[in-house]
Coordinates of C-alpha atoms in Angstrom, one line a residue:
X1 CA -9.3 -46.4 5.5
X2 CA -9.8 -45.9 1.9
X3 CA -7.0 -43.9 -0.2
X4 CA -10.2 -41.2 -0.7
X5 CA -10.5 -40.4 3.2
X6 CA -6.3 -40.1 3.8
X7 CA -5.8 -37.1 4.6
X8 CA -3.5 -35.2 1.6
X9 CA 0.1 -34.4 3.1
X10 CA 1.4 -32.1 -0.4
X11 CA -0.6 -29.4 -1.8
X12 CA 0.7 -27.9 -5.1
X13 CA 0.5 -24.3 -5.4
X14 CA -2.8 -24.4 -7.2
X15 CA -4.7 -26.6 -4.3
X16 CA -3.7 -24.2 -1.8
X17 CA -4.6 -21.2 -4.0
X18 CA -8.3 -22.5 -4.5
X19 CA -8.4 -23.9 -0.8
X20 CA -7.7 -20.3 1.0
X21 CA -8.9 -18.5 -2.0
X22 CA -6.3 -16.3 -2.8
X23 CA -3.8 -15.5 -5.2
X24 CA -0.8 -17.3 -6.5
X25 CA 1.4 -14.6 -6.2
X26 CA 0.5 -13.8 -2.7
X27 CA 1.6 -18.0 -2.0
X28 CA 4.6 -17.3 -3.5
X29 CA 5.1 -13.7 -1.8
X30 CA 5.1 -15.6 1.6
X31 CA 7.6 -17.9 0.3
X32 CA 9.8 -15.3 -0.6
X33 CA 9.6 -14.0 2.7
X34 CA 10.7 -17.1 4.1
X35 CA 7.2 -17.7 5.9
X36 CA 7.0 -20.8 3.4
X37 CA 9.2 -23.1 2.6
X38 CA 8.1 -25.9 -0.1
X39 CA 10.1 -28.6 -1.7
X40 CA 10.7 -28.5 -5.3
X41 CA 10.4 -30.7 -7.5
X42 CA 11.8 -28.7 -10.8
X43 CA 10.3 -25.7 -11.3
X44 CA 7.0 -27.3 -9.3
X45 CA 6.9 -26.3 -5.9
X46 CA 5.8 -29.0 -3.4
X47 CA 4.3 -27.9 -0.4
X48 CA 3.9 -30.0 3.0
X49 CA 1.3 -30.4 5.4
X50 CA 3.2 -28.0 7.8
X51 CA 3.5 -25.1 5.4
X52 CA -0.5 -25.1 4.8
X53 CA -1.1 -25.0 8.2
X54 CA 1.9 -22.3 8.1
X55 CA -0.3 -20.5 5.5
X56 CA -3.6 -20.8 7.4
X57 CA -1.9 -19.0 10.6
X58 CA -0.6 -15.9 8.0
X59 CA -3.6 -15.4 6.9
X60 CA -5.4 -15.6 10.4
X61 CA -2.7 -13.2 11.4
X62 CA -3.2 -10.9 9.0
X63 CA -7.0 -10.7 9.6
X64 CA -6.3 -9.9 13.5
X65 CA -3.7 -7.3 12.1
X66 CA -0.3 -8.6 12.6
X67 CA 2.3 -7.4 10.3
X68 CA 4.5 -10.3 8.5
X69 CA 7.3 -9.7 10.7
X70 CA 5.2 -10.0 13.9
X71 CA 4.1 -13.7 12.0
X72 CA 7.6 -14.4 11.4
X73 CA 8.4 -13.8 14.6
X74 CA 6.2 -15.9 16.3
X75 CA 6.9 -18.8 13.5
X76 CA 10.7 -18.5 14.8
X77 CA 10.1 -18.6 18.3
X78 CA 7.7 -22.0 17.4
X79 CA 10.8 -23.2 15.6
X80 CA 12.8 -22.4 18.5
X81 CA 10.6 -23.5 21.3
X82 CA 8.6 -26.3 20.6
X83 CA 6.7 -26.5 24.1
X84 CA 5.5 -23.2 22.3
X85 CA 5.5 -21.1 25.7
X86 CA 7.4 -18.2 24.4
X87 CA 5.4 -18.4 21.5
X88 CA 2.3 -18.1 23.8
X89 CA 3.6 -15.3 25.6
X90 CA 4.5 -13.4 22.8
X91 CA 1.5 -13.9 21.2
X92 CA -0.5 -12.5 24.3
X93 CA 1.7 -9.6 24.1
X94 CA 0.7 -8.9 20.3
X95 CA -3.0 -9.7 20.9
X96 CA -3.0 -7.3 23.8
X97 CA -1.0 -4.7 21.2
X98 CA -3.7 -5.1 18.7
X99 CA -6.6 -5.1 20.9
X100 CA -5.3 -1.3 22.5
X101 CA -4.8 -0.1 19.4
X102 CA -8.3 -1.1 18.0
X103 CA -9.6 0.7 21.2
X104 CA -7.8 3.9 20.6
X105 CA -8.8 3.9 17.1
X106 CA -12.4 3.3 18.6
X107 CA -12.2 5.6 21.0
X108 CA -11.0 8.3 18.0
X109 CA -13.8 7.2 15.7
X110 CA -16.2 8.2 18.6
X111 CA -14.7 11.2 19.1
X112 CA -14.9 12.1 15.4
X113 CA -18.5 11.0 15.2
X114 CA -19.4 13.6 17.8
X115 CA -17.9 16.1 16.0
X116 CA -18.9 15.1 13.1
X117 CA -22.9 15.2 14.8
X118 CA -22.3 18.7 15.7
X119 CA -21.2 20.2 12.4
X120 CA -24.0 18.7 11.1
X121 CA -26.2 20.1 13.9
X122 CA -25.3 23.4 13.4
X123 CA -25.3 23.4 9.4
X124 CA -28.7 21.9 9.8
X125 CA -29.9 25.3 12.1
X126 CA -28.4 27.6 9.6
X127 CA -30.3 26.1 7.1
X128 CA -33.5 26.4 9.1
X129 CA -32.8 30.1 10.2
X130 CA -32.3 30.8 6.7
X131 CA -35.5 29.1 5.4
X132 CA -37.0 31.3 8.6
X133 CA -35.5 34.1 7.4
X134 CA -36.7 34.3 3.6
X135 CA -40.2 33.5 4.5

């Protein structure tokens, strides 16, 4: 295998910037809450295979809707548990969370849609009665 197709194992802060296409500050945010932890090589941070993949999942997290802590939590019960079962379990647990509160908040959107239907409705019959009305 040629050194071009190894697979990189350190990304600097820039790489995984461009790579996930997002901010600097936001990398070093989620090192600052202890969801990343890179190496440092001076004032260069040094990140490892593990902590892009680490990245990748906080992001994927935060697009499903889990908080940072609920991330942080399942990181530490990876950390904890290996054979990752807790980590499943938990994570079923959160994914059933998010998915009954996305079907409330459906549930209320409809709900304000109907209303929203009616008013509309009605303000459209006063309008008519009074176009009715003036003729």
């Amino acid at each position: 295998m040629s050194a071009t197709n190894t697979p990189q194992t350190t990304y600097s802060i820039s790489d995984l910037s461009k790579e996930f296409d997002i901010t600097t500050r936001s990398i070093r945010f989620y090192e600052d809450q202890g969801l990343l932890k890179p190496k440092r090589r001076g004032q260069t941070r040094i990140y490892s295979l593990k902590d892009r993949v680490r990245l990748k999942l906080i992001l994927r997290g935060k697009r499903l809707g889990f908080s940072l802590a609920e991330t942080r939590r399942l990181f530490e019960l990876y950390d904890a548990d290996k054979s990752s079962t807790s980590q499943l379990n938990t994570m079923l647990a959160l994914v059933e969370e998010k998915k009954s509160a996305l079907q409330q908040q459906m549930d209320d959107i409809k709900v304000v849609l109907m209303e929203l239907n009616s008013a509309e409705q009605q303000c459209r019959l006063v309008l008519d009665d009074n176009k009715t009305t003036k003729a």
